[in-house]
mmCIF file of C-alpha atoms in Angstrom:
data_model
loop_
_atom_site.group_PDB
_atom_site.id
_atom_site.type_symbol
_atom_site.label_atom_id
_atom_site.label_comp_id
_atom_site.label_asym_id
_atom_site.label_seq_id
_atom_site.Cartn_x
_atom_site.Cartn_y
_atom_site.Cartn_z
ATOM 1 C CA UNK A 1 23.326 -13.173 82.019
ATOM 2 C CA UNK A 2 23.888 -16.538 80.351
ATOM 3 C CA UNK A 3 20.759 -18.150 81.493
ATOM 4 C CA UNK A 4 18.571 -15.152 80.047
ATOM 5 C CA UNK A 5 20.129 -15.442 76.799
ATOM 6 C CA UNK A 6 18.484 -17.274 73.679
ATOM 7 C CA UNK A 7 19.604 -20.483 73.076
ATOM 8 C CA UNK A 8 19.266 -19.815 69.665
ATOM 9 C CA UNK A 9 22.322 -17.380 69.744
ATOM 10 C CA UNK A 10 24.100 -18.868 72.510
ATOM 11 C CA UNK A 11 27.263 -20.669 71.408
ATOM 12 C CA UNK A 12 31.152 -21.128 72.119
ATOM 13 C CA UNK A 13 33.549 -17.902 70.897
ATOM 14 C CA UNK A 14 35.967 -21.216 69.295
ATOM 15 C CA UNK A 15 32.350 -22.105 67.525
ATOM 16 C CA UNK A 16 31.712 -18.583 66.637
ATOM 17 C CA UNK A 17 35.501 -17.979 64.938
ATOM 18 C CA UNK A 18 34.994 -21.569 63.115
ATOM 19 C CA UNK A 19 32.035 -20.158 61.374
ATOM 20 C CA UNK A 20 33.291 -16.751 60.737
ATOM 21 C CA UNK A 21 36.530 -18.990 59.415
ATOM 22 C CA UNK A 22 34.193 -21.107 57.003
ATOM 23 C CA UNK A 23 32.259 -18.173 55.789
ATOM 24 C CA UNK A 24 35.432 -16.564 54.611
ATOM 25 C CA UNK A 25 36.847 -19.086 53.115
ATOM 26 C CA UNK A 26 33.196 -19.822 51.409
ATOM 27 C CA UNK A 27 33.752 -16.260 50.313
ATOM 28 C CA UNK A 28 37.648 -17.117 49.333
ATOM 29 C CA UNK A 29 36.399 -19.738 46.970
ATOM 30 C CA UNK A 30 33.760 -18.365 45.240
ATOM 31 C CA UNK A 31 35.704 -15.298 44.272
ATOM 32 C CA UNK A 32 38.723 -17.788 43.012
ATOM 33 C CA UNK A 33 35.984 -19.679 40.999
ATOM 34 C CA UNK A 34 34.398 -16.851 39.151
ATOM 35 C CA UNK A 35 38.155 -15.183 38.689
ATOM 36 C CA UNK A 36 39.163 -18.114 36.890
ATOM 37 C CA UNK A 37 35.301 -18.462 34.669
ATOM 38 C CA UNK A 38 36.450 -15.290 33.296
ATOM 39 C CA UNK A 39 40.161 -14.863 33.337
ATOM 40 C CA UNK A 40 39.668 -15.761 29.254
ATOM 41 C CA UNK A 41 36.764 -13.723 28.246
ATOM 42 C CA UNK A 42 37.423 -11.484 25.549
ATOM 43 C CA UNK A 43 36.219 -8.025 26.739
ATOM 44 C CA UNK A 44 37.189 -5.998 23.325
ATOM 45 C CA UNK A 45 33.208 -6.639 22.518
ATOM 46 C CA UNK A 46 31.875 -4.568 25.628
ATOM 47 C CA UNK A 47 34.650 -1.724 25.049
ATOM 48 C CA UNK A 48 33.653 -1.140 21.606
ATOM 49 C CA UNK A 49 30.193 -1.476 22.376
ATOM 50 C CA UNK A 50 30.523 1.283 25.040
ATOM 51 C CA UNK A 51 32.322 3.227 22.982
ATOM 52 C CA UNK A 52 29.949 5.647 21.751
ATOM 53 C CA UNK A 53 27.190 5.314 25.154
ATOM 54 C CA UNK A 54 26.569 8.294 26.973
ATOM 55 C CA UNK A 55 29.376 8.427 30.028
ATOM 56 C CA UNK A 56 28.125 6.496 33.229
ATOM 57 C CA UNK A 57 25.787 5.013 31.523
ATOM 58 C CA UNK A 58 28.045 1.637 32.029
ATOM 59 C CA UNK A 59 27.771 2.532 35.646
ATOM 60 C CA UNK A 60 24.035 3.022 35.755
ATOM 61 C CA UNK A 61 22.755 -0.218 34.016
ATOM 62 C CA UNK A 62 25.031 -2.202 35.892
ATOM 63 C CA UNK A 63 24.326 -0.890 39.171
ATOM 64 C CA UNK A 64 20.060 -1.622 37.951
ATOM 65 C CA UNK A 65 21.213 -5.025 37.242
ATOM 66 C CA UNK A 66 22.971 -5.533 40.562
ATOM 67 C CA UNK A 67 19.788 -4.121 42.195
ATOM 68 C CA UNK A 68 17.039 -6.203 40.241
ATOM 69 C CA UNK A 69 19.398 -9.393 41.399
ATOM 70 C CA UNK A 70 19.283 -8.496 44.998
ATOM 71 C CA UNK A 71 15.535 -7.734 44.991
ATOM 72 C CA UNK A 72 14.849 -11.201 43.005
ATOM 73 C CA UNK A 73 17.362 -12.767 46.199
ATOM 74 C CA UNK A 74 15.015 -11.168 48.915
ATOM 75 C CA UNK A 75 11.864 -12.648 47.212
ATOM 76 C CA UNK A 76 13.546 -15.914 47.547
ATOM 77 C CA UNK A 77 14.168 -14.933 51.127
ATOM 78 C CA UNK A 78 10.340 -14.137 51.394
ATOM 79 C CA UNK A 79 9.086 -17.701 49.390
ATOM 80 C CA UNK A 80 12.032 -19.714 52.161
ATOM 81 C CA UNK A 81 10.211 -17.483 55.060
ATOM 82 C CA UNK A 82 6.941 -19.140 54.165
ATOM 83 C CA UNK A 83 7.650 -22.113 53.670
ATOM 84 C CA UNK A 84 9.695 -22.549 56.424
ATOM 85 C CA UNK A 85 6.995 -21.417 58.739
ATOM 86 C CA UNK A 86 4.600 -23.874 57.761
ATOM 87 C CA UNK A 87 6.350 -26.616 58.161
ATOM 88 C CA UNK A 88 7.371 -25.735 61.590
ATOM 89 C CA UNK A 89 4.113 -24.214 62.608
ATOM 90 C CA UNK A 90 2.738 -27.248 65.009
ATOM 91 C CA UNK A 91 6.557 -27.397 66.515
ATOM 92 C CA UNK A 92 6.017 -26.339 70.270
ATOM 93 C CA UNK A 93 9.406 -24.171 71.121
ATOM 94 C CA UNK A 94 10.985 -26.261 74.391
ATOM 95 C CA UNK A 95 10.567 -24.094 77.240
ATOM 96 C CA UNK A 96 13.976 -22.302 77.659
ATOM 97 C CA UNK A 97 13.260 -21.068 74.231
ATOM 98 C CA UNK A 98 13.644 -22.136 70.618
ATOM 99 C CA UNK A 99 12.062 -22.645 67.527
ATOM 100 C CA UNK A 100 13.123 -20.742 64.097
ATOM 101 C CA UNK A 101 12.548 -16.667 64.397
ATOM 102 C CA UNK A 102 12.838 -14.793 61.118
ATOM 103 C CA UNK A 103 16.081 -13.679 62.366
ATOM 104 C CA UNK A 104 17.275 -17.150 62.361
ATOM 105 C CA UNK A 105 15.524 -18.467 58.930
ATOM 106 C CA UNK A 106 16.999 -15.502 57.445
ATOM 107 C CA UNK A 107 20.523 -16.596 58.962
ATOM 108 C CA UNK A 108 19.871 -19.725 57.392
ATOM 109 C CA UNK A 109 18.712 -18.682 53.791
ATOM 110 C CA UNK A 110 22.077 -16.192 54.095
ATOM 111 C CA UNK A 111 24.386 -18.987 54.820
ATOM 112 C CA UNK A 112 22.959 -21.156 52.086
ATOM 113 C CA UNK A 113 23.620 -18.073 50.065
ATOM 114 C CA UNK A 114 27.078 -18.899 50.205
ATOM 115 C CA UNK A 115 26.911 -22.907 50.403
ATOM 116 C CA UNK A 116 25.560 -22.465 47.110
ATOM 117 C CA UNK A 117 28.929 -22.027 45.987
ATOM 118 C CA UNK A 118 30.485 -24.845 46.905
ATOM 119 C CA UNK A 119 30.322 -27.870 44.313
ATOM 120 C CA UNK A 120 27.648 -30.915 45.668
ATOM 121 C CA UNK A 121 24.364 -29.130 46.006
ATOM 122 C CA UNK A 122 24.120 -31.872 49.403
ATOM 123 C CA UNK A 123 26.501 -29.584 51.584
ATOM 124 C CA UNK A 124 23.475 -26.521 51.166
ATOM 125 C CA UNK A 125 20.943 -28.741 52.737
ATOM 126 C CA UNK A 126 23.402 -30.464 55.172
ATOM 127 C CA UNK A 127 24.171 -27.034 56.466
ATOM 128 C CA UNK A 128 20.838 -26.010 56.840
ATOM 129 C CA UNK A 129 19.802 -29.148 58.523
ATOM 130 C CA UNK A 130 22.196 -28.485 61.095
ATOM 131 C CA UNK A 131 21.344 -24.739 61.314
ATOM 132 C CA UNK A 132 17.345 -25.537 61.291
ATOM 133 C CA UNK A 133 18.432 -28.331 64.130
ATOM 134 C CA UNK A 134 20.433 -25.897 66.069
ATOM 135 C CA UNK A 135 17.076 -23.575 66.505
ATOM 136 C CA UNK A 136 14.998 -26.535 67.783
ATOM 137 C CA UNK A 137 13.235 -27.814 64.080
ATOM 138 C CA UNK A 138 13.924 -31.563 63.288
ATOM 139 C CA UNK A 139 15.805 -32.588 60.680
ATOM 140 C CA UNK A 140 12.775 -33.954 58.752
ATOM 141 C CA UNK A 141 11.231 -30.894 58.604
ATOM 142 C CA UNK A 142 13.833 -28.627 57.486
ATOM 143 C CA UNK A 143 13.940 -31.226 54.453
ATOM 144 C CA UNK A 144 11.218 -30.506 53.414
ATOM 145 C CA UNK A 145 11.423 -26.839 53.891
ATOM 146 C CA UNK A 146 14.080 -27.567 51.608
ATOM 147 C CA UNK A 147 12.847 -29.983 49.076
ATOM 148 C CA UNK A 148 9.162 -28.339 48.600
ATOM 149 C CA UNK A 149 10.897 -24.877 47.706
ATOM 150 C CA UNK A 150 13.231 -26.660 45.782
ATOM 151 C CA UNK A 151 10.517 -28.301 43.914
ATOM 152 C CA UNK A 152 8.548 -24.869 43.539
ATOM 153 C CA UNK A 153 11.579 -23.196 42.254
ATOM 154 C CA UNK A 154 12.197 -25.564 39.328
ATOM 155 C CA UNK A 155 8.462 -25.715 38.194
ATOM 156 C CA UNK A 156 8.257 -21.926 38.010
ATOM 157 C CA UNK A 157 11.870 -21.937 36.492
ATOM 158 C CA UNK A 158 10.331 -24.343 34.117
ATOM 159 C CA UNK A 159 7.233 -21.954 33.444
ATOM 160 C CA UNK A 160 9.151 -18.648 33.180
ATOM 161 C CA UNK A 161 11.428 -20.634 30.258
ATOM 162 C CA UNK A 162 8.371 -21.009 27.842
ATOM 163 C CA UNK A 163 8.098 -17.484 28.017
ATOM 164 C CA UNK A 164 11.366 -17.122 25.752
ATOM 165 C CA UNK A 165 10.155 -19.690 23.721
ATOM 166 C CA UNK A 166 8.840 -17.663 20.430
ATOM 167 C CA UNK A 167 12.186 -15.545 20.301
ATOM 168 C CA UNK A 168 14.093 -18.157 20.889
ATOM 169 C CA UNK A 169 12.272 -20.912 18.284
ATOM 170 C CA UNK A 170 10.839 -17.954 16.122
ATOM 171 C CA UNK A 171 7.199 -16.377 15.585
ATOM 172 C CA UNK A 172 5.702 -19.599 14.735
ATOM 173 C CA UNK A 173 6.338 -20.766 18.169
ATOM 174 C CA UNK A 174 4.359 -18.421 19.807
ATOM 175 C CA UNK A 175 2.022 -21.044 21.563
ATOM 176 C CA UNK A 176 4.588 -21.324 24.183
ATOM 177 C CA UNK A 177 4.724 -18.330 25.501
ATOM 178 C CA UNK A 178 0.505 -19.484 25.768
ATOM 179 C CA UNK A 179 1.794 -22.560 26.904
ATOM 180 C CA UNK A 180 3.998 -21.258 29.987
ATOM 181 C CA UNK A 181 0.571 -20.555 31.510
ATOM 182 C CA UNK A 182 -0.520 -24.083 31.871
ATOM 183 C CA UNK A 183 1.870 -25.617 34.754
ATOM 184 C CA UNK A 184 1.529 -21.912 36.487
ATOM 185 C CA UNK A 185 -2.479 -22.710 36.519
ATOM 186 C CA UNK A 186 -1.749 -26.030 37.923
ATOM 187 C CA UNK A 187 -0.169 -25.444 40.315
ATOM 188 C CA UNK A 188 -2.848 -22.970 41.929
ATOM 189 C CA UNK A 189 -5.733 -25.092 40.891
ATOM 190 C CA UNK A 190 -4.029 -28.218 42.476
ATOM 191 C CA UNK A 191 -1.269 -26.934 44.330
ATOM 192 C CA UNK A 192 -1.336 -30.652 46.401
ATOM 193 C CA UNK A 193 0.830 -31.930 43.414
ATOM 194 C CA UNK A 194 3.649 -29.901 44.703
ATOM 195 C CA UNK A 195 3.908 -32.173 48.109
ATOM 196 C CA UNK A 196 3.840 -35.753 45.580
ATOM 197 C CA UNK A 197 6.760 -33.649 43.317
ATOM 198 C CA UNK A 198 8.545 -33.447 47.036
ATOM 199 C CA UNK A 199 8.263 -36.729 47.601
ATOM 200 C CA UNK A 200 9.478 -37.942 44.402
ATOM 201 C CA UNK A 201 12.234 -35.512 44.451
ATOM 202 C CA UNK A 202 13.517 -37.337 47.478
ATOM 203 C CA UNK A 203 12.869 -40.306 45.927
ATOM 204 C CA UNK A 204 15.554 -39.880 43.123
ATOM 205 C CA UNK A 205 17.914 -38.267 45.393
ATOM 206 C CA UNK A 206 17.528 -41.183 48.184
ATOM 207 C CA UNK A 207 16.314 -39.084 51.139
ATOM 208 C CA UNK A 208 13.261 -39.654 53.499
ATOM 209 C CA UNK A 209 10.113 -38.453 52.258
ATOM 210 C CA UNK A 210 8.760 -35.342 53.265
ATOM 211 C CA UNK A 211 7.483 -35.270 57.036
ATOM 212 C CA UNK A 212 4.537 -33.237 56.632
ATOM 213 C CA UNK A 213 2.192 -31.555 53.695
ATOM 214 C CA UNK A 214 2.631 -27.780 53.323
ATOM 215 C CA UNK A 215 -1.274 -26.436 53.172
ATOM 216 C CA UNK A 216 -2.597 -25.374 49.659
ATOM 217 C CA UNK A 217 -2.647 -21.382 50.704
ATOM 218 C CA UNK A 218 0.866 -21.773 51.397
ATOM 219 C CA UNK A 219 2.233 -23.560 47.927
ATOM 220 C CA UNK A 220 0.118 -21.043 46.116
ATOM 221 C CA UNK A 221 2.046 -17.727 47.650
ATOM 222 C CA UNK A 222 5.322 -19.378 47.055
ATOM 223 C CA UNK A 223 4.490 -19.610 43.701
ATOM 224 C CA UNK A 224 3.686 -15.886 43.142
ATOM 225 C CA UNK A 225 6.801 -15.579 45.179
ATOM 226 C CA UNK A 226 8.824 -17.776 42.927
ATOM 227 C CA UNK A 227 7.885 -16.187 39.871
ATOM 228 C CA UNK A 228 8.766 -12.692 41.038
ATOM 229 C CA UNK A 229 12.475 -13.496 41.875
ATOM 230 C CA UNK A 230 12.787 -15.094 38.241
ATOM 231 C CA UNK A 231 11.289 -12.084 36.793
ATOM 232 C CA UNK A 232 13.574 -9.524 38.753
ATOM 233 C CA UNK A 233 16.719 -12.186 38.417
ATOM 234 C CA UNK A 234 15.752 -12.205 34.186
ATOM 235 C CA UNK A 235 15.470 -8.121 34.394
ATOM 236 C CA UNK A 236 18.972 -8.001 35.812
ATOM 237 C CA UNK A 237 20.157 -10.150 32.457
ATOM 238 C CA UNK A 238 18.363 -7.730 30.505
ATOM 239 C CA UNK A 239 19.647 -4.274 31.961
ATOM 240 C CA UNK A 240 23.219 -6.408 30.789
ATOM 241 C CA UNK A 241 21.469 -7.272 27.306
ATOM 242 C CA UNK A 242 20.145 -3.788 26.297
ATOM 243 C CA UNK A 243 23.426 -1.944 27.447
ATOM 244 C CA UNK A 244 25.252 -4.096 24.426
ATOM 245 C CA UNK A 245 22.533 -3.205 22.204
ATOM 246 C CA UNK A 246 19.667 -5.659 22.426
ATOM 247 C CA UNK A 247 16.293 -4.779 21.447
ATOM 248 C CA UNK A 248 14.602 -3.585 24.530
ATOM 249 C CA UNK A 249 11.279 -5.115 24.018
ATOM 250 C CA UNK A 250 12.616 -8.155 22.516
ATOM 251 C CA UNK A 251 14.932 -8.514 24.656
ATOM 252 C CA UNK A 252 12.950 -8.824 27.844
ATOM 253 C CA UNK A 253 10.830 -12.450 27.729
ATOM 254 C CA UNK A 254 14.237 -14.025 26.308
ATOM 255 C CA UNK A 255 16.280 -12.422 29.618
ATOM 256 C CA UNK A 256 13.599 -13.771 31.887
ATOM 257 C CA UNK A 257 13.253 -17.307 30.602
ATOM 258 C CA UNK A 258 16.738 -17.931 29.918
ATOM 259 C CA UNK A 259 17.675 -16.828 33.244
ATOM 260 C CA UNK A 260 15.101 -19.053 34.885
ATOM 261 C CA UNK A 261 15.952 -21.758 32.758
ATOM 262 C CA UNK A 262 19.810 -21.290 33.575
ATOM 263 C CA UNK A 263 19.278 -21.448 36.765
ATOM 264 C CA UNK A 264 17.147 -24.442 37.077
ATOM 265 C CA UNK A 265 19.961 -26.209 34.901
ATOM 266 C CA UNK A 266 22.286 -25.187 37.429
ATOM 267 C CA UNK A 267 20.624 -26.935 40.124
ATOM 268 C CA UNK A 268 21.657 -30.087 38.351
ATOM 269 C CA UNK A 269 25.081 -29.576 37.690
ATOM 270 C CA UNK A 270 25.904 -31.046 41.150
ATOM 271 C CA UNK A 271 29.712 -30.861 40.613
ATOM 272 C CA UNK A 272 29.879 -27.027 39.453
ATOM 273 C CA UNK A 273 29.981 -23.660 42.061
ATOM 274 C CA UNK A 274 26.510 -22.795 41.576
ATOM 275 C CA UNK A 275 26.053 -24.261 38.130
ATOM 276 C CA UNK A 276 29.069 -22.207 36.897
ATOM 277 C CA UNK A 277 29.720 -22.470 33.048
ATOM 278 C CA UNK A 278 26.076 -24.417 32.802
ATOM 279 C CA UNK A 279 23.864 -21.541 32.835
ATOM 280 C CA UNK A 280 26.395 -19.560 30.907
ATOM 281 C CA UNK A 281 25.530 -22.276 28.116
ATOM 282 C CA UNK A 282 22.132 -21.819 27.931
ATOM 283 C CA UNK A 283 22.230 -17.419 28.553
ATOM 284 C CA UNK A 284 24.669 -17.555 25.784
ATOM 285 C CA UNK A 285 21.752 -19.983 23.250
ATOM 286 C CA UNK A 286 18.975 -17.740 24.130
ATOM 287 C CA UNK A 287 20.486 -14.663 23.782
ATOM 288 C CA UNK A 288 22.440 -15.461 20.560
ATOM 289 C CA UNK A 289 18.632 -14.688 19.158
ATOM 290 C CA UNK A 290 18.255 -11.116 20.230
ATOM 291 C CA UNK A 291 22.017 -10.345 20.268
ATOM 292 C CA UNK A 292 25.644 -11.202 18.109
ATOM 293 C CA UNK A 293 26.951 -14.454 19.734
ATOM 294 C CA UNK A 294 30.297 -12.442 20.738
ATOM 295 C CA UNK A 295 28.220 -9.711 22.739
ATOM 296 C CA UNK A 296 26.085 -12.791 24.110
ATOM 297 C CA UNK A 297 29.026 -14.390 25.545
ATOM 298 C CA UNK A 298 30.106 -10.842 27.128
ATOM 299 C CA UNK A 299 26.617 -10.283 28.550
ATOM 300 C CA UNK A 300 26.451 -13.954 29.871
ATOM 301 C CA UNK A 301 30.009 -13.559 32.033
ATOM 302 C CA UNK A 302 29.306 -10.380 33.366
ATOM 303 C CA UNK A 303 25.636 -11.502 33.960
ATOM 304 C CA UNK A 304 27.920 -14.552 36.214
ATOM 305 C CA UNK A 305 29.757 -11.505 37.778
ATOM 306 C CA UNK A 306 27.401 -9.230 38.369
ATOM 307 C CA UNK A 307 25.088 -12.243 40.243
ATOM 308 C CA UNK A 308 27.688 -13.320 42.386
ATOM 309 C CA UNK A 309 28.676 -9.340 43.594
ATOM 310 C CA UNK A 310 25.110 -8.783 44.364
ATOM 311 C CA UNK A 311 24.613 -12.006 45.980
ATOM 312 C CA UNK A 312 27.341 -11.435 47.814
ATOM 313 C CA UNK A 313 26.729 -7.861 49.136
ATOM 314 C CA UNK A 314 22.900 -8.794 49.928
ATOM 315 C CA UNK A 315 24.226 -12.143 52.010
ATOM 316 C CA UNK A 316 26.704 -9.740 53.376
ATOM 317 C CA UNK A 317 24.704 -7.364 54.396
ATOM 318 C CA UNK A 318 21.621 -9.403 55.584
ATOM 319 C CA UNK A 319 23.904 -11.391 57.739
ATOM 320 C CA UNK A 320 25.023 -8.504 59.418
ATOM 321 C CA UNK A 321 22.010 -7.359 60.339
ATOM 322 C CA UNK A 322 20.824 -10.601 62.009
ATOM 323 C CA UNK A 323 23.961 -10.456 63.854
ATOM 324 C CA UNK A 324 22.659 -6.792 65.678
ATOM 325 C CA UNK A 325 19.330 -8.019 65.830
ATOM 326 C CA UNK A 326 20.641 -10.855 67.497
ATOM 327 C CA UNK A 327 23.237 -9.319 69.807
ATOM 328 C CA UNK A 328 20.153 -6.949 70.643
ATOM 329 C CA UNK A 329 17.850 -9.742 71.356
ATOM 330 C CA UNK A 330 20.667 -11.472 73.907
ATOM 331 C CA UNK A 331 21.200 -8.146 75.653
ATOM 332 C CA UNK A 332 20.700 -8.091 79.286
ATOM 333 C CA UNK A 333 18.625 -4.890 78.556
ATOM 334 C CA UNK A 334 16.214 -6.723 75.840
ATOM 335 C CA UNK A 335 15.053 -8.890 79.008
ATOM 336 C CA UNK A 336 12.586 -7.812 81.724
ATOM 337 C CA UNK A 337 11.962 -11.042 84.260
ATOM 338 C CA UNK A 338 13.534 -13.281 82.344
ATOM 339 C CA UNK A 339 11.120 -12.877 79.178
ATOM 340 C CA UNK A 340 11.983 -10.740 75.869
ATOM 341 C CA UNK A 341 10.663 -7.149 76.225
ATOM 342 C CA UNK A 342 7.208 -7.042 73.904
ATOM 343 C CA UNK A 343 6.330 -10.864 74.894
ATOM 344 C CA UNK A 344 4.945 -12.795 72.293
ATOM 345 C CA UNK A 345 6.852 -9.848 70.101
ATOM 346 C CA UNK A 346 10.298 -11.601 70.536
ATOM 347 C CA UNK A 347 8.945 -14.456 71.781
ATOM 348 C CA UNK A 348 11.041 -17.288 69.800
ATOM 349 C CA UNK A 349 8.258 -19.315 68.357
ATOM 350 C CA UNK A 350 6.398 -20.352 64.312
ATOM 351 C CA UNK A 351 4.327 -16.854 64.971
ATOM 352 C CA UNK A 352 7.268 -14.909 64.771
ATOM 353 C CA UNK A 353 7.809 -16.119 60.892
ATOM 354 C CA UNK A 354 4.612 -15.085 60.608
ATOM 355 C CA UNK A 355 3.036 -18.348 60.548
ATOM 356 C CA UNK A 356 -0.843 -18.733 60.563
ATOM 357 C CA UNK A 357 -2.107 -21.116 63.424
ATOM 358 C CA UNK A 358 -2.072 -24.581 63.151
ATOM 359 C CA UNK A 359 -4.162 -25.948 59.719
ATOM 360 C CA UNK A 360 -5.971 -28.808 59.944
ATOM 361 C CA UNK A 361 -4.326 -29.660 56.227
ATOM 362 C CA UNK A 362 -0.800 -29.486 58.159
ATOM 363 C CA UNK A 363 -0.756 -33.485 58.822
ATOM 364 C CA UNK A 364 2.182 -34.914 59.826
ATOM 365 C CA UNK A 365 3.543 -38.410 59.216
ATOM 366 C CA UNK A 366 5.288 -40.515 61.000
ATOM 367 C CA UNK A 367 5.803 -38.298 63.603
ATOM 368 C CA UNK A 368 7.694 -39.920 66.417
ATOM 369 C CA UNK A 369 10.254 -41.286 63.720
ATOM 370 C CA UNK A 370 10.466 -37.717 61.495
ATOM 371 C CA UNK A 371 10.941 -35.575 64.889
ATOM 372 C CA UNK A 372 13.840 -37.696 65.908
#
């Protein structure tokens, strides 16, 4: 039974309780972190506020935020999916099996989900280095799996935060709102610029360069991608701004740009859980235009809260189905002559991300040294 099983889910039981072990205590902290972020916050705003609101309706814009966050999560899942395939697409999986399934990338994206919470933003990649390595992809590449969308996420961040620009700055600012257009339609026209951003990106943080360069086609969907979670993760802040009385319409271009630009500032603040207390900062300046600074601060908390919950249920959740798919894959019963039932199907290899074949744009460099 052991020699028909994946290597990708084979493992030790004291391995498989050591995880389990980290992941809770992942979980442990974060929920100590964000207890503590808002052990302080005067809540007298939000209770007045509801005062006179329909009954539930507390219930029912919350549970729209929570839902906006986790759909904005699984486009991130989608844009790491991508990218992850293409730079593993010319990997040949060794011959007892290997190579990164969707199951697995989405283990991976799940974990980091968590990781994120822990202060040093190094530990998230170290992790999933040793995840991606685990599943047969070299260390260089799942770098730059996790530099390019790193790089993608902060240009579109970047993008999305000119669209709050004329509420923010007032009417007379309106050109950047016309403004936020411009790195968006560089980025398709010349999407190439994304791979030298990778490889300066590694340059300030002191890391190998990226080992390959992630086709045009491929930088282009994970910036439709990109822009999508920040618009769903800025709809979840403004479900939390209207319910305290922001102007709907108003409202809605600050949410998403502040939110994007919160986030991106969060990816800085190396020494914070998930940029905790930075991006409160900046929610709490952007939406001090469209709301009273007291209910900004209340909306930019429970925004904090309301992130982490969702994040938390979605990772929950989406981890616990890769562990049945999984378990079903390693089943004696899943395997028919030693093969996966449905051959190429469940056949651990790129094609199961969905990966395109092989582009002659996919160039690798310095192969024998990168694949080490």
């Amino acid at each position: 039974m052991a020699d028909t099983q994946d290597p990708q889910v084979r493992g030790s039981r004291p391995a498989r309780l050591l995880q389990r072990a980290f992941t809770a205590v992942l979980l442990v902290g974060m929920a100590v972190a964000v207890t503590l972020f808002v052990r302080g916050q005067d809540w007298s705003v939000l209770a007045t506020e509801m005062r006179d609101r329909p009954p539930g309706s507390f219930v029912v814009l919350v549970g729209l935020a929570m839902l906006a966050n986790a759909v904005a999560v699984l486009a991130a899942l989608l844009a790491w999916w991508s990218m992850l395939s293409a730079v593993s697409a010319d990997i040949t999986p060794p011959a007892e099996g290997g190579g990164v399934t969707k199951v697995g990338a989405a283990r991976i994206f799940f974990v980091g989900q968590f990781a994120k919470y822990v202060p040093g933003k190094v530990f998230g990649l170290v992790l999933s280095v040793k995840m991606g390595r685990a599943m047969g992809v070299p260390t260089a590449r799942m770098t730059t799996a996790w530099l390019l969308t790193l790089v993608i996420g902060l240009l579109t961040a970047a993008s999305a935060g000119l669209v709050a620009g004329p509420q923010v700055l007032g009417g007379s600012e309106a050109w950047l709102a016309a403004a936020s257009a411009v790195p968006l339609a560089v980025l398709l026209l010349r999407p190439r610029l994304v791979n030298d951003a990778a490889v300066l990106a590694a340059r300030l943080r002191r890391r190998p360069p990226p080992a390959v360069t992630v086709p045009g086609r491929v930088i282009r969907r994970n910036v439709v991608i990109q822009l999508l979670s920040w618009l769903f993760g800025g709809m979840q802040l403004w479900f939390l701004a209207i319910m305290l009385g922001a102007p709907p319409l108003r409202s809605l271009p600050v949410c998403v740009g502040a939110f994007a630009l919160g986030a991106a500032a969060g990816v800085f603040a190396v020494f914070t859980p998930d940029g905790l207390g930075v991006r409160e900062v900046i929610l709490l300046s952007a939406l001090g235009a469209v709301l009273p600074l007291p209910a900004a601060g209340v909306v930019a908390v429970l925004s904090r809260l309301v992130v982490a919950l969702s994040e938390l249920v979605t990772g929950a959740l989406g981890l616990a189905v890769t562990e049945i798919l999984r378990r079903r894959a390693a089943s004696p019963s899943a395997h028919t002559s030693g093969r996966p039932e449905g051959g190429d199907k469940l056949r651990p290899s790129a094609a199961r991300l969905g990966s395109p074949p092989l582009h002659p744009q996919l160039l690798t460099t310095d192969k024998m040294n990168s694949e080490e």
